Tab-separated table of N, CA and C and ligand atoms in Angstrom:
chain	number	residue	atom	x	y	z
A	1	UNK	N	-23.510	-2.081	-14.350
A	1	UNK	CA	-22.935	-2.517	-15.620
A	1	UNK	C	-21.468	-2.929	-15.428
A	2	UNK	N	-21.061	-3.994	-16.111
A	2	UNK	CA	-19.662	-4.400	-16.089
A	2	UNK	C	-19.102	-4.195	-17.492
A	3	UNK	N	-17.787	-4.027	-17.568
A	3	UNK	CA	-17.130	-3.885	-18.865
A	3	UNK	C	-16.232	-5.112	-19.035
A	4	UNK	N	-16.533	-5.916	-20.057
A	4	UNK	CA	-15.827	-7.198	-20.215
A	4	UNK	C	-14.342	-7.034	-20.526
A	5	UNK	N	-13.928	-5.812	-20.908
A	5	UNK	CA	-12.510	-5.577	-21.202
A	5	UNK	C	-11.770	-4.945	-20.031
A	6	UNK	N	-12.466	-4.784	-18.906
A	6	UNK	CA	-11.884	-4.034	-17.800
A	6	UNK	C	-11.335	-4.960	-16.717
A	7	UNK	N	-10.042	-4.829	-16.435
A	7	UNK	CA	-9.401	-5.706	-15.450
A	7	UNK	C	-9.955	-5.480	-14.037
A	8	UNK	N	-10.275	-4.237	-13.699
A	8	UNK	CA	-10.799	-3.973	-12.356
A	8	UNK	C	-12.242	-4.505	-12.195
A	9	UNK	N	-13.016	-4.569	-13.294
A	9	UNK	CA	-14.331	-5.231	-13.224
A	9	UNK	C	-14.124	-6.691	-12.851
A	10	UNK	N	-13.135	-7.319	-13.472
A	10	UNK	CA	-12.883	-8.748	-13.228
A	10	UNK	C	-12.373	-8.962	-11.806
A	11	UNK	N	-11.493	-8.096	-11.352
A	11	UNK	CA	-10.969	-8.225	-9.976
A	11	UNK	C	-12.095	-7.955	-8.973
A	12	UNK	N	-12.820	-6.851	-9.175
A	12	UNK	CA	-13.861	-6.452	-8.215
A	12	UNK	C	-14.919	-7.538	-8.065
A	13	UNK	N	-15.215	-8.218	-9.170
A	13	UNK	CA	-16.269	-9.231	-9.136
A	13	UNK	C	-15.742	-10.650	-8.912
A	14	UNK	N	-14.461	-10.760	-8.587
A	14	UNK	CA	-13.885	-12.044	-8.188
A	14	UNK	C	-13.527	-12.982	-9.324
A	15	UNK	N	-13.580	-12.511	-10.582
A	15	UNK	CA	-13.206	-13.379	-11.711
A	15	UNK	C	-11.687	-13.548	-11.783
A	16	UNK	N	-10.969	-12.520	-11.292
A	16	UNK	CA	-9.507	-12.618	-11.151
A	16	UNK	C	-9.226	-12.512	-9.663
A	17	UNK	N	-8.434	-13.446	-9.127
A	17	UNK	CA	-8.143	-13.390	-7.690
A	17	UNK	C	-7.327	-12.158	-7.293
A	18	UNK	N	-7.555	-11.696	-6.100
A	18	UNK	CA	-6.825	-10.516	-5.616
A	18	UNK	C	-6.627	-10.638	-4.113
A	19	UNK	N	-5.711	-9.861	-3.584
A	19	UNK	CA	-5.497	-9.825	-2.130
A	19	UNK	C	-6.548	-8.877	-1.543
A	20	UNK	N	-7.671	-9.447	-1.166
A	20	UNK	CA	-8.823	-8.653	-0.719
A	20	UNK	C	-8.792	-8.424	0.778
A	21	UNK	N	-8.870	-7.153	1.192
A	21	UNK	CA	-8.883	-6.879	2.632
A	21	UNK	C	-10.262	-6.484	3.131
A	22	UNK	N	-11.191	-6.251	2.193
A	22	UNK	CA	-12.581	-5.953	2.579
A	22	UNK	C	-13.467	-6.220	1.361
A	23	UNK	N	-14.672	-6.706	1.620
A	23	UNK	CA	-15.631	-6.898	0.512
A	23	UNK	C	-17.048	-6.761	1.053
A	24	UNK	N	-17.903	-6.108	0.290
A	24	UNK	CA	-19.344	-6.141	0.584
A	24	UNK	C	-20.073	-6.263	-0.762
A	25	UNK	N	-21.374	-6.062	-0.776
A	25	UNK	CA	-22.145	-6.252	-2.009
A	25	UNK	C	-21.742	-5.297	-3.137
A	26	UNK	N	-21.201	-4.137	-2.785
A	26	UNK	CA	-20.934	-3.120	-3.813
A	26	UNK	C	-19.468	-2.819	-4.079
A	27	UNK	N	-18.608	-3.198	-3.121
A	27	UNK	CA	-17.185	-2.836	-3.238
A	27	UNK	C	-16.270	-3.986	-2.877
A	28	UNK	N	-15.049	-3.934	-3.454
A	28	UNK	CA	-13.961	-4.801	-3.004
A	28	UNK	C	-12.751	-3.880	-2.755
A	29	UNK	N	-12.059	-4.128	-1.666
A	29	UNK	CA	-10.833	-3.356	-1.365
A	29	UNK	C	-9.666	-4.323	-1.445
A	30	UNK	N	-8.715	-3.986	-2.340
A	30	UNK	CA	-7.604	-4.903	-2.614
A	30	UNK	C	-6.257	-4.224	-2.356
A	31	UNK	N	-5.256	-5.039	-2.103
A	31	UNK	CA	-3.900	-4.502	-2.003
A	31	UNK	C	-3.386	-4.228	-3.417
A	32	UNK	N	-2.764	-3.058	-3.586
A	32	UNK	CA	-2.225	-2.646	-4.890
A	32	UNK	C	-1.012	-3.507	-5.235
A	33	UNK	N	-0.901	-3.931	-6.514
A	33	UNK	CA	0.242	-4.752	-6.943
A	33	UNK	C	1.485	-3.923	-7.227
A	34	UNK	N	1.352	-2.615	-7.195
A	34	UNK	CA	2.526	-1.743	-7.365
A	34	UNK	C	2.508	-0.698	-6.269
A	35	UNK	N	2.627	-1.142	-5.016
A	35	UNK	CA	2.360	-0.237	-3.887
A	35	UNK	C	3.362	0.908	-3.756
A	36	UNK	N	2.855	2.093	-3.461
A	36	UNK	CA	3.707	3.252	-3.181
A	36	UNK	C	4.242	3.151	-1.758
A	37	UNK	N	3.458	2.564	-0.870
A	37	UNK	CA	3.879	2.374	0.517
A	37	UNK	C	3.339	1.027	1.002
A	38	UNK	N	3.807	0.606	2.158
A	38	UNK	CA	3.367	-0.651	2.753
A	38	UNK	C	1.873	-0.588	3.074
A	39	UNK	N	1.079	-1.508	2.462
A	39	UNK	CA	-0.359	-1.543	2.749
A	39	UNK	C	-1.208	-0.757	1.756
A	40	UNK	N	-0.582	-0.140	0.732
A	40	UNK	CA	-1.320	0.623	-0.292
A	40	UNK	C	-2.469	-0.242	-0.832
A	41	UNK	N	-3.684	0.304	-0.755
A	41	UNK	CA	-4.854	-0.476	-1.167
A	41	UNK	C	-5.745	0.361	-2.078
A	42	UNK	N	-6.663	-0.313	-2.751
A	42	UNK	CA	-7.575	0.339	-3.706
A	42	UNK	C	-9.016	-0.047	-3.403
A	43	UNK	N	-9.900	0.928	-3.383
A	43	UNK	CA	-11.338	0.637	-3.289
A	43	UNK	C	-11.887	0.550	-4.702
A	44	UNK	N	-12.461	-0.588	-5.035
A	44	UNK	CA	-13.061	-0.774	-6.368
A	44	UNK	C	-14.564	-0.990	-6.243
A	45	UNK	N	-15.378	-0.164	-6.905
A	45	UNK	CA	-16.810	-0.498	-6.974
A	45	UNK	C	-16.981	-1.743	-7.869
A	46	UNK	N	-17.962	-2.557	-7.579
A	46	UNK	CA	-18.180	-3.751	-8.412
A	46	UNK	C	-18.804	-3.398	-9.770
A	47	UNK	N	-19.507	-2.257	-9.807
A	47	UNK	CA	-20.042	-1.761	-11.075
A	47	UNK	C	-18.944	-0.982	-11.803
A	48	UNK	N	-19.043	-0.947	-13.121
A	48	UNK	CA	-18.039	-0.198	-13.892
A	48	UNK	C	-18.439	1.263	-14.079
A	49	UNK	N	-17.603	2.154	-13.574
A	49	UNK	CA	-17.671	3.591	-13.871
A	49	UNK	C	-16.252	3.969	-14.206
A	50	UNK	N	-16.036	4.684	-15.303
A	50	UNK	CA	-14.630	4.910	-15.674
A	50	UNK	C	-13.934	5.914	-14.776
A	51	UNK	N	-14.693	6.898	-14.262
A	51	UNK	CA	-14.042	7.952	-13.469
A	51	UNK	C	-15.067	8.732	-12.668
A	52	UNK	N	-14.589	9.807	-12.023
A	52	UNK	CA	-15.449	10.638	-11.159
A	52	UNK	C	-16.609	11.261	-11.931
A	53	UNK	N	-16.389	11.499	-13.240
A	53	UNK	CA	-17.416	12.153	-14.042
A	53	UNK	C	-18.579	11.195	-14.331
A	54	UNK	N	-18.277	9.906	-14.294
A	54	UNK	CA	-19.268	8.893	-14.687
A	54	UNK	C	-19.960	8.243	-13.488
A	55	UNK	N	-19.298	8.219	-12.359
A	55	UNK	CA	-19.832	7.450	-11.233
A	55	UNK	C	-21.112	8.092	-10.674
A	56	UNK	N	-22.061	7.241	-10.278
A	56	UNK	CA	-23.311	7.740	-9.684
A	56	UNK	C	-23.034	8.302	-8.296
A	57	UNK	N	-23.722	9.385	-7.961
A	57	UNK	CA	-23.514	10.049	-6.657
A	57	UNK	C	-23.675	9.087	-5.484
A	58	UNK	N	-24.650	8.214	-5.572
A	58	UNK	CA	-24.932	7.307	-4.457
A	58	UNK	C	-23.743	6.348	-4.217
A	59	UNK	N	-23.176	5.866	-5.312
A	59	UNK	CA	-22.028	4.936	-5.194
A	59	UNK	C	-20.803	5.712	-4.699
A	60	UNK	N	-20.636	6.922	-5.215
A	60	UNK	CA	-19.497	7.757	-4.825
A	60	UNK	C	-19.539	8.070	-3.325
A	61	UNK	N	-20.723	8.410	-2.857
A	61	UNK	CA	-20.881	8.715	-1.428
A	61	UNK	C	-20.484	7.516	-0.584
A	62	UNK	N	-20.974	6.363	-0.972
A	62	UNK	CA	-20.650	5.135	-0.204
A	62	UNK	C	-19.155	4.834	-0.289
A	63	UNK	N	-18.554	5.098	-1.461
A	63	UNK	CA	-17.129	4.820	-1.635
A	63	UNK	C	-16.284	5.668	-0.682
A	64	UNK	N	-16.654	6.930	-0.510
A	64	UNK	CA	-15.860	7.796	0.369
A	64	UNK	C	-16.136	7.523	1.849
A	65	UNK	N	-17.320	7.109	2.147
A	65	UNK	CA	-17.591	6.698	3.548
A	65	UNK	C	-16.769	5.436	3.850
A	66	UNK	N	-16.687	4.542	2.867
A	66	UNK	CA	-15.861	3.350	3.029
A	66	UNK	C	-14.378	3.725	3.154
A	67	UNK	N	-13.948	4.752	2.406
A	67	UNK	CA	-12.546	5.195	2.500
A	67	UNK	C	-12.226	5.604	3.938
A	68	UNK	N	-13.137	6.277	4.589
A	68	UNK	CA	-12.905	6.684	5.989
A	68	UNK	C	-12.807	5.461	6.885
A	69	UNK	N	-13.745	4.531	6.684
A	69	UNK	CA	-13.765	3.312	7.502
A	69	UNK	C	-12.448	2.514	7.301
A	70	UNK	N	-12.007	2.428	6.044
A	70	UNK	CA	-10.771	1.699	5.743
A	70	UNK	C	-9.550	2.418	6.314
A	71	UNK	N	-9.551	3.744	6.253
A	71	UNK	CA	-8.417	4.513	6.821
A	71	UNK	C	-8.303	4.205	8.316
A	72	UNK	N	-9.419	4.152	8.977
A	72	UNK	CA	-9.412	3.856	10.433
A	72	UNK	C	-8.880	2.453	10.697
A	73	UNK	N	-9.417	1.498	9.948
A	73	UNK	CA	-9.033	0.087	10.131
A	73	UNK	C	-7.552	-0.148	9.785
A	74	UNK	N	-7.135	0.432	8.637
A	74	UNK	CA	-5.750	0.231	8.175
A	74	UNK	C	-4.757	0.904	9.117
A	75	UNK	N	-5.125	2.050	9.661
A	75	UNK	CA	-4.241	2.747	10.602
A	75	UNK	C	-4.047	1.893	11.862
A	76	UNK	N	-5.137	1.268	12.279
A	76	UNK	CA	-5.082	0.394	13.466
A	76	UNK	C	-4.202	-0.834	13.185
A	77	UNK	N	-4.400	-1.448	12.031
A	77	UNK	CA	-3.683	-2.693	11.696
A	77	UNK	C	-2.210	-2.423	11.361
A	78	UNK	N	-1.984	-1.406	10.538
A	78	UNK	CA	-0.635	-1.163	10.008
A	78	UNK	C	0.204	-0.236	10.888
A	79	UNK	N	-0.463	0.416	11.819
A	79	UNK	CA	0.223	1.400	12.702
A	79	UNK	C	0.939	2.472	11.878
A	80	UNK	N	0.267	2.954	10.837
A	80	UNK	CA	0.875	4.019	10.022
A	80	UNK	C	0.763	5.354	10.763
A	81	UNK	N	1.558	6.327	10.279
A	81	UNK	CA	1.645	7.612	10.981
A	81	UNK	C	0.806	8.710	10.319
A	82	UNK	N	0.311	8.407	9.109
A	82	UNK	CA	-0.508	9.370	8.374
A	82	UNK	C	-1.219	8.622	7.255
A	83	UNK	N	-2.014	9.340	6.489
A	83	UNK	CA	-2.837	8.646	5.477
A	83	UNK	C	-3.189	9.598	4.334
A	84	UNK	N	-2.928	9.168	3.078
A	84	UNK	CA	-3.414	9.909	1.911
A	84	UNK	C	-4.583	9.134	1.296
A	85	UNK	N	-5.595	9.889	0.857
A	85	UNK	CA	-6.674	9.310	0.051
A	85	UNK	C	-6.616	10.034	-1.291
A	86	UNK	N	-6.369	9.249	-2.356
A	86	UNK	CA	-6.096	9.844	-3.667
A	86	UNK	C	-7.010	9.201	-4.712
A	87	UNK	N	-7.467	10.012	-5.639
A	87	UNK	CA	-8.368	9.497	-6.670
A	87	UNK	C	-8.046	10.208	-7.979
A	88	UNK	N	-7.514	9.490	-8.947
A	88	UNK	CA	-7.033	10.077	-10.206
A	88	UNK	C	-8.079	9.970	-11.322
A	89	UNK	N	-8.202	11.017	-12.121
A	89	UNK	CA	-9.138	11.024	-13.254
A	89	UNK	C	-8.453	11.541	-14.507
A	90	UNK	N	-8.319	10.673	-15.509
A	90	UNK	CA	-7.697	11.056	-16.767
A	90	UNK	C	-6.187	10.865	-16.735
A	91	UNK	N	-5.618	10.576	-17.909
A	91	UNK	CA	-4.171	10.323	-18.006
A	91	UNK	C	-3.316	11.470	-17.444
A	92	UNK	N	-3.627	12.732	-17.753
A	92	UNK	CA	-2.766	13.808	-17.226
A	92	UNK	C	-2.758	13.837	-15.695
A	93	UNK	N	-3.801	13.293	-15.098
A	93	UNK	CA	-3.882	13.264	-13.633
A	93	UNK	C	-3.316	11.965	-13.065
A	94	UNK	N	-2.773	11.122	-13.947
A	94	UNK	CA	-2.132	9.896	-13.461
A	94	UNK	C	-3.004	8.664	-13.485
A	95	UNK	N	-4.223	8.761	-14.042
A	95	UNK	CA	-5.075	7.556	-14.087
A	95	UNK	C	-4.541	6.603	-15.145
A	96	UNK	N	-4.349	5.356	-14.751
A	96	UNK	CA	-3.850	4.344	-15.708
A	96	UNK	C	-4.867	3.217	-15.908
A	97	UNK	N	-5.753	3.024	-14.942
A	97	UNK	CA	-6.807	2.010	-15.083
A	97	UNK	C	-8.135	2.755	-15.057
A	98	UNK	N	-8.888	2.607	-16.151
A	98	UNK	CA	-10.061	3.462	-16.340
A	98	UNK	C	-11.335	2.816	-15.806
A	99	UNK	N	-11.233	2.418	-14.561
A	99	UNK	CA	-12.360	1.947	-13.739
A	99	UNK	C	-12.186	2.720	-12.432
A	100	UNK	N	-13.162	3.527	-12.071
A	100	UNK	CA	-13.045	4.375	-10.874
A	100	UNK	C	-12.459	3.608	-9.700
A	101	UNK	N	-11.497	4.218	-9.027
A	101	UNK	CA	-10.949	3.610	-7.805
A	101	UNK	C	-10.388	4.692	-6.901
A	102	UNK	N	-10.341	4.382	-5.637
A	102	UNK	CA	-9.776	5.292	-4.639
A	102	UNK	C	-8.532	4.637	-4.061
A	103	UNK	N	-7.413	5.379	-4.085
A	103	UNK	CA	-6.188	4.882	-3.473
A	103	UNK	C	-6.210	5.160	-1.972
A	104	UNK	N	-5.904	4.143	-1.191
A	104	UNK	CA	-5.765	4.266	0.264
A	104	UNK	C	-4.280	4.101	0.549
A	105	UNK	N	-3.667	5.179	0.982
A	105	UNK	CA	-2.215	5.200	1.066
A	105	UNK	C	-1.732	5.449	2.488
A	106	UNK	N	-1.408	4.382	3.196
A	106	UNK	CA	-0.865	4.559	4.534
A	106	UNK	C	0.501	5.240	4.430
A	107	UNK	N	0.785	6.181	5.291
A	107	UNK	CA	2.067	6.897	5.273
A	107	UNK	C	2.820	6.671	6.565
A	108	UNK	N	4.118	6.594	6.404
A	108	UNK	CA	5.005	6.317	7.540
A	108	UNK	C	6.057	7.413	7.573
A	109	UNK	N	6.459	7.804	8.735
A	109	UNK	CA	7.488	8.837	8.870
A	109	UNK	C	8.693	8.437	8.015
A	110	UNK	N	9.149	9.337	7.151
A	110	UNK	CA	10.305	9.101	6.275
A	110	UNK	C	10.123	7.913	5.328
A	111	UNK	N	8.898	7.662	4.853
A	111	UNK	CA	8.689	6.519	3.933
A	111	UNK	C	9.212	6.795	2.518
A	112	UNK	N	9.536	8.037	2.216
A	112	UNK	CA	10.156	8.367	0.926
A	112	UNK	C	9.212	8.331	-0.261
A	113	UNK	N	7.940	8.064	-0.064
A	113	UNK	CA	6.982	8.011	-1.188
A	113	UNK	C	6.866	9.408	-1.807
A	114	UNK	N	6.866	9.437	-3.131
A	114	UNK	CA	6.819	10.730	-3.830
A	114	UNK	C	5.385	11.013	-4.265
A	115	UNK	N	4.682	11.751	-3.453
A	115	UNK	CA	3.300	12.128	-3.787
A	115	UNK	C	3.185	13.616	-3.517
A	116	UNK	N	2.607	14.346	-4.452
A	116	UNK	CA	2.482	15.775	-4.194
A	116	UNK	C	2.943	16.605	-5.362
A	117	UNK	N	3.102	17.902	-5.137
A	117	UNK	CA	3.476	18.822	-6.189
A	117	UNK	C	4.244	19.976	-5.585
A	118	UNK	N	4.947	20.688	-6.503
A	118	UNK	CA	5.692	21.859	-6.080
A	118	UNK	C	4.768	23.066	-6.265
A	119	UNK	N	4.438	23.796	-5.213
A	119	UNK	CA	3.540	24.941	-5.377
A	119	UNK	C	4.181	26.007	-6.252
A	120	UNK	N	3.411	26.521	-7.239
A	120	UNK	CA	3.870	27.623	-8.067
A	120	UNK	C	3.393	28.926	-7.453
A	121	UNK	N	3.956	30.046	-7.959
A	121	UNK	CA	3.443	31.339	-7.525
A	121	UNK	C	2.394	31.800	-8.530
A	122	UNK	N	1.394	32.530	-8.049
A	122	UNK	CA	0.389	33.073	-8.961
A	122	UNK	C	0.226	34.569	-8.655
A	123	UNK	N	0.151	35.362	-9.734
A	123	UNK	CA	-0.023	36.816	-9.550
A	123	UNK	C	-1.480	37.104	-9.169
A	124	UNK	N	-1.708	38.289	-8.603
A	124	UNK	CA	-3.081	38.689	-8.267
A	124	UNK	C	-3.944	38.704	-9.537
A	125	UNK	N	-3.308	39.118	-10.657
A	125	UNK	CA	-4.021	39.208	-11.929
A	125	UNK	C	-4.500	37.817	-12.393
A	126	UNK	N	-3.600	36.856	-12.331
A	126	UNK	CA	-3.976	35.494	-12.747
A	126	UNK	C	-4.994	34.852	-11.803
A	127	UNK	N	-4.851	35.150	-10.533
A	127	UNK	CA	-5.830	34.624	-9.563
A	127	UNK	C	-7.228	35.154	-9.907
A	128	UNK	N	-7.271	36.440	-10.273
A	128	UNK	CA	-8.546	37.093	-10.641
A	128	UNK	C	-9.096	36.467	-11.932
A	129	UNK	N	-8.189	36.228	-12.904
A	129	UNK	CA	-8.595	35.610	-14.194
A	129	UNK	C	-9.219	34.245	-13.957
A	130	UNK	N	-8.580	33.480	-13.095
A	130	UNK	CA	-9.063	32.129	-12.812
A	130	UNK	C	-10.429	32.200	-12.115
A	131	UNK	N	-10.516	33.100	-11.150
A	131	UNK	CA	-11.780	33.291	-10.425
A	131	UNK	C	-12.896	33.656	-11.384
A	132	UNK	N	-12.577	34.537	-12.350
A	132	UNK	CA	-13.585	35.006	-13.303
A	132	UNK	C	-14.121	33.889	-14.191
A	133	UNK	N	-13.278	32.860	-14.431
A	133	UNK	CA	-13.768	31.725	-15.244
A	133	UNK	C	-14.996	31.075	-14.634
A	134	UNK	N	-15.117	31.184	-13.316
A	134	UNK	CA	-16.252	30.555	-12.636
A	134	UNK	C	-17.521	31.378	-12.712
A	135	UNK	N	-17.415	32.615	-13.203
A	135	UNK	CA	-18.633	33.409	-13.312
A	135	UNK	C	-18.999	33.669	-14.771
A	136	UNK	N	-18.274	32.991	-15.711
A	136	UNK	CA	-18.584	33.179	-17.134
A	136	UNK	C	-19.831	32.418	-17.531
B	201	5GP	P1	-4.255	4.815	-11.240
B	201	5GP	O1	-2.872	5.151	-11.775
B	201	5GP	O2	-5.174	4.449	-12.373
B	201	5GP	O3	-4.831	5.834	-10.321
B	201	5GP	O4	-4.028	3.543	-10.325
B	201	5GP	C1	-4.001	2.236	-10.813
B	201	5GP	C2	-3.389	1.397	-9.721
B	201	5GP	O5	-3.733	0.058	-9.956
B	201	5GP	C3	-1.851	1.449	-9.664
B	201	5GP	O6	-1.464	1.841	-8.361
B	201	5GP	C4	-1.436	0.035	-10.020
B	201	5GP	O7	-0.286	-0.386	-9.289
B	201	5GP	C5	-2.663	-0.766	-9.651
B	201	5GP	N1	-2.870	-1.980	-10.445
B	201	5GP	C6	-2.848	-2.080	-11.806
B	201	5GP	N2	-3.151	-3.340	-12.188
B	201	5GP	C7	-3.375	-4.042	-11.029
B	201	5GP	C8	-3.735	-5.399	-10.788
B	201	5GP	O8	-3.883	-6.224	-11.692
B	201	5GP	N3	-3.893	-5.770	-9.484
B	201	5GP	C9	-3.733	-4.873	-8.461
B	201	5GP	N4	-3.923	-5.346	-7.212
B	201	5GP	N5	-3.381	-3.580	-8.662
B	201	5GP	C10	-3.208	-3.177	-9.937
B	202	ZN	ZN1	-14.494	-1.848	-14.876
């Protein structure tokens, strides 16, 4: 299914031109227009799924296998020193385009990109409370 209001549906299916570094029947991999680092790319399924909760397992599996393949290829081409694979779901998690995508983020020593979080401390009591939520 495609969503006629979705920009990534249009890009993935070639209705809007993009800097494509890989394409097959199910996916297009494009360079991000607001890159965090040199070579920042996005894996877009050609079908519309808004996020991880909606995407079919079969497509998701293929998307992550492709992420590995792209990480290998991009590392070879770009000579990066490390690699982040990031996938955001929902506004609080930083998702801004509601068509499932995987960020491929080549990292370079001292590239200054701000990705990550400050670890908080958690008490034994809170750790137990959180654990218990999984057995409710
Ligand atoms: P999100 O924040 O949803 O995880 O990531 C959306 C990403 O899409 C951002 O990194 C943003 O720069 C990128 N982006 C948004 N619109 C376009 C576009 O029209 N073309 C390309 N190539 N990237 C886009
Ligand atoms: Zn879409």
